[in-house]
XYZ file of C-alpha atoms in Angstrom:
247
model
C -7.480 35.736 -56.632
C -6.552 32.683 -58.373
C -8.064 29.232 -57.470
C -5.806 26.576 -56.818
C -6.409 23.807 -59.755
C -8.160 20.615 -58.410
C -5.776 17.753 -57.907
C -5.562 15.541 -61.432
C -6.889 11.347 -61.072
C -4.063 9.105 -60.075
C -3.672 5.847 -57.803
C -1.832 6.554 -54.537
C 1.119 4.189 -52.817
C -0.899 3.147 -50.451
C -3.784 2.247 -52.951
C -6.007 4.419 -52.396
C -7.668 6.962 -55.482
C -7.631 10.420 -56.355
C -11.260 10.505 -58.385
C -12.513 13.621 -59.964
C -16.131 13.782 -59.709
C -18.851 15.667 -61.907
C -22.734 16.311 -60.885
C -24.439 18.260 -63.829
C -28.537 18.690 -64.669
C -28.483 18.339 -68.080
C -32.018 19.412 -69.111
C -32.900 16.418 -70.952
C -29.840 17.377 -73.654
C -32.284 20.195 -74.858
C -29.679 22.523 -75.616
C -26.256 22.832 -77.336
C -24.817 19.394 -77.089
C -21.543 20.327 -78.431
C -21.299 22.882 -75.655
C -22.426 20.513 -73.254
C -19.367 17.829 -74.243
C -16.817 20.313 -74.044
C -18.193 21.487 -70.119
C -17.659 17.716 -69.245
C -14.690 17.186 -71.134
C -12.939 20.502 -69.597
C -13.926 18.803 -66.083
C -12.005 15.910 -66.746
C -13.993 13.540 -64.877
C -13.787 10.000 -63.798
C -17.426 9.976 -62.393
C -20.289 12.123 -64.029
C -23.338 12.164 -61.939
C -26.477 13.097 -64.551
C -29.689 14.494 -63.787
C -32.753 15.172 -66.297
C -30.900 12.929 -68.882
C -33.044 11.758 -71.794
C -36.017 9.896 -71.044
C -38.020 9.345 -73.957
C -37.573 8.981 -77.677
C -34.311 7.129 -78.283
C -32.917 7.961 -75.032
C -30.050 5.282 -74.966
C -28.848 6.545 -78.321
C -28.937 10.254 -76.908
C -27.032 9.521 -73.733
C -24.619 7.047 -75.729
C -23.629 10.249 -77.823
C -23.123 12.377 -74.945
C -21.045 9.971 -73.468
C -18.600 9.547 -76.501
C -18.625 13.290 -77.379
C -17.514 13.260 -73.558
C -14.958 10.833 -73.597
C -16.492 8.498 -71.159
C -18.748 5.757 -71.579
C -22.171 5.010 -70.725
C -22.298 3.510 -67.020
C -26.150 3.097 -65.964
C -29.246 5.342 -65.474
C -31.387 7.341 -68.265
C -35.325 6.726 -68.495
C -34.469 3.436 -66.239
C -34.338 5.647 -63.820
C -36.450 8.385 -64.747
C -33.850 10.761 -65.741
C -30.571 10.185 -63.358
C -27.754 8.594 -65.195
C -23.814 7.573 -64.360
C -21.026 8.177 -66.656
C -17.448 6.789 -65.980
C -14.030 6.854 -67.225
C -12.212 3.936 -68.982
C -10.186 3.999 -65.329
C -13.224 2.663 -63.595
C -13.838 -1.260 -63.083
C -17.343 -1.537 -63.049
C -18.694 -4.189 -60.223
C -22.396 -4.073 -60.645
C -25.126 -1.486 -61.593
C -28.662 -1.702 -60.871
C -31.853 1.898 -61.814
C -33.643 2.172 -58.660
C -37.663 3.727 -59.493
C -38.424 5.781 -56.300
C -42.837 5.790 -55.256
C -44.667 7.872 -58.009
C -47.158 10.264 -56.363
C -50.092 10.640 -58.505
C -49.903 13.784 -60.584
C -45.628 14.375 -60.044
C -42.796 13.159 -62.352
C -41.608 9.733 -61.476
C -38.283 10.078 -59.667
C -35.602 7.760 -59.554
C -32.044 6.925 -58.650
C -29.233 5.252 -61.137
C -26.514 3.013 -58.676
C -23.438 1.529 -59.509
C -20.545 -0.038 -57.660
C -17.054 0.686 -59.245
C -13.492 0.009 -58.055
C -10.336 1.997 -59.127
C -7.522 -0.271 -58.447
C -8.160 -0.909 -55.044
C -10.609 1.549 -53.719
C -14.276 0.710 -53.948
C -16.871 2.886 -54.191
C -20.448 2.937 -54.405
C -21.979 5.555 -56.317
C -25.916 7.032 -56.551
C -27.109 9.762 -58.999
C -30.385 11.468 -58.008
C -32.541 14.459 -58.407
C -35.144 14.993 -55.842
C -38.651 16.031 -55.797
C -40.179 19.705 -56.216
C -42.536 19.063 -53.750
C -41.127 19.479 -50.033
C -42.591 16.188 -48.014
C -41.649 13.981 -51.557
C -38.129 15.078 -51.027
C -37.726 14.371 -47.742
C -39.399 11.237 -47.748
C -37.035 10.784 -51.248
C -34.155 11.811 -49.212
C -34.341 8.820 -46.627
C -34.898 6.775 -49.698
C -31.371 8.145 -50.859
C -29.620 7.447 -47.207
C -31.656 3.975 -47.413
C -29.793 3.198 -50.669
C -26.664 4.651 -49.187
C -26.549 1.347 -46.590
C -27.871 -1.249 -48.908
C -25.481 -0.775 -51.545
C -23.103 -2.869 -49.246
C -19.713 -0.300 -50.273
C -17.161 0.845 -47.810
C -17.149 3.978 -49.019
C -20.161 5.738 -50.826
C -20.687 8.895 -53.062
C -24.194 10.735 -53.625
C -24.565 13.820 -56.460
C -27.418 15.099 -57.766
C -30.051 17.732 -57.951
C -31.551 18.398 -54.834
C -33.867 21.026 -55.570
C -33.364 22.023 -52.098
C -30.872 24.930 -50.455
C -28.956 23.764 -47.782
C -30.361 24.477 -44.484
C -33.743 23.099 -46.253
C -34.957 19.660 -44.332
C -33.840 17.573 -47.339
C -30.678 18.981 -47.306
C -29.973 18.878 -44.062
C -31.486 15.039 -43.690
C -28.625 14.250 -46.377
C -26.107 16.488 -44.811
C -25.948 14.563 -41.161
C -25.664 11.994 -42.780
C -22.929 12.074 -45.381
C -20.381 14.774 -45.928
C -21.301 18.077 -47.955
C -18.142 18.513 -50.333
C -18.619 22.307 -50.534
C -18.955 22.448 -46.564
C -15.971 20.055 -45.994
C -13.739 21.644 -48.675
C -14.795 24.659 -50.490
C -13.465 25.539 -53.965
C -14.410 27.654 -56.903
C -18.086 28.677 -57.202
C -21.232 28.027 -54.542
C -24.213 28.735 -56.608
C -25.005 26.455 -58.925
C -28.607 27.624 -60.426
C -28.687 29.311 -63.050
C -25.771 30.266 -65.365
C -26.885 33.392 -66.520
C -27.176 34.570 -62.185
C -25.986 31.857 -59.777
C -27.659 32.732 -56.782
C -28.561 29.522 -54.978
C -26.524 25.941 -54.593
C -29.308 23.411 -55.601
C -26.713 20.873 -56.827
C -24.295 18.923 -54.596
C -21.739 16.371 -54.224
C -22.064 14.046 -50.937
C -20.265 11.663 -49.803
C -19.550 8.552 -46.752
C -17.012 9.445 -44.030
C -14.060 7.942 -44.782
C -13.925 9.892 -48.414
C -11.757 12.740 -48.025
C -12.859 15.687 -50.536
C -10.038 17.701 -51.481
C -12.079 20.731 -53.396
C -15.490 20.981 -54.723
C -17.784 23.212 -55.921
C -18.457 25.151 -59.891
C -15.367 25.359 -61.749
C -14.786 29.277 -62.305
C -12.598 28.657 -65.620
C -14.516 26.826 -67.971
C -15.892 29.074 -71.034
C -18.849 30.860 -69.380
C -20.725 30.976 -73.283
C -20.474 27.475 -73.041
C -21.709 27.421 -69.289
C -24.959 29.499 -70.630
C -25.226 27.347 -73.854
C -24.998 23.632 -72.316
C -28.035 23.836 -69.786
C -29.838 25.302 -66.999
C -27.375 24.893 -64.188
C -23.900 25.053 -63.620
C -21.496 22.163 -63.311
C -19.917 21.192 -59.486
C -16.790 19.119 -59.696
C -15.122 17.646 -56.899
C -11.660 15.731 -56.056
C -11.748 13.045 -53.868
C -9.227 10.618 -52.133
C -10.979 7.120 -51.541
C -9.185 5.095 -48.936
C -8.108 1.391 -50.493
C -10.714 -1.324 -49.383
């Protein structure tokens, strides 16, 4: 059965925004990096939610170059905030941005959260990339962080994407999810599974958002070049379409 195509980014009459919207673990650029570029580029996103993005060794080169090869521009995150990053279109008028460093636990990987507030036209949105602990009681205390951010970004509207490391139905997952809206529960489209290429079989990765955001689609795109799916990185893509209402 075909899949209805996801609706393109455009500025409504009434002012509000159709944004396309990207969440991708991109395991610290490790593997094909051409292959990577053309996965985001074939998603033709405004927003590109990053997780496991460089950290180390000229990181802000390494996530400059993905960004160009992308087509999008750098728009805050990397080893600021221990490995989430934010990518935007030239459509997106950039507000503020500010790398949030989440508690270390001794003996874990320092977690973190990259935030931004963008407009597009009229709508105004805040936006947090994150990828939660591996450890169950660190994620859901990291979760509440998350929700915490969620309120003191001071947006109407707010969208969340990242690596969760959590199914849903897991207490994480569902902390999040009565919270904000779950695009693949609200509006189902393409692929579930987004871990790992080679055999989805669980949906780690997701794309939340405030109500008030209405999702028109989300979830893995199913026709983007599946050697280049296996090539780019350990996970799959999830892309969503949004409509954010005009502030």
């Amino acid at each position: 059965m075909a899949i209805t195509p996801l609706p393109n980014s455009r500025t409504e009459a009434d002012g509000s925004a159709v944004v396309r919207v990207l969440c991708y673990n991109v395991r610290s650029m490790r593997d094909d990096e051409d292959a990577l570029a053309r996965v985001i580029r074939a998603c033709a996103p405004d927003l590109v939610f990053v997780q496991e993005a460089p950290r180390f060794f000229r990181w802000r080169k390494h996530a400059a170059r993905l960004a160009a090869k992308s087509e999008l521009v750098m728009l805050s995150g990397g080893a600021t905030a221990a490995g989430p990053l934010l990518m935007c279109s030239l459509r997106a008028t950039v507000e503020r941005t500010e790398d949030v460093l989440l508690p270390l636990s001794p003996g874990l990987h320092r977690r973190g959260l990259a935030t931004a507030v963008v407009r597009f036209r009229g709508a105004r949105v805040g936006l947090i990339s994150c990828h939660l602990s591996l450890r169950s009681e660190e994620r859901y205390a990291q979760a509440g962080m998350v929700l915490d951010r969620v309120a003191g970004l001071d947006a109407p509207h707010t969208i969340v994407a990242g690596d969760l490391n959590e199914r849903p139905g897991g207490r994480s997952f569902t902390r999040l999810a009565k919270e904000l809206q779950d695009g693949w529960a609200v509006s189902p489209w393409g692929g579930e599974y987004t871990s790992t290429p080679a055999d989805p079989h669980q949906r780690i990765d997701a794309i939340l958002a405030t109500q008030g955001v209405e999702f028109l689609g989300c979830g893995v795109p199913q026709d983007l070049d599946p050697a280049d799916l296996r090539a780019a990185t350990d996970h799959l893509p999830v892309l969503a379409a949004v409509r954010i209402p005009a502030t």
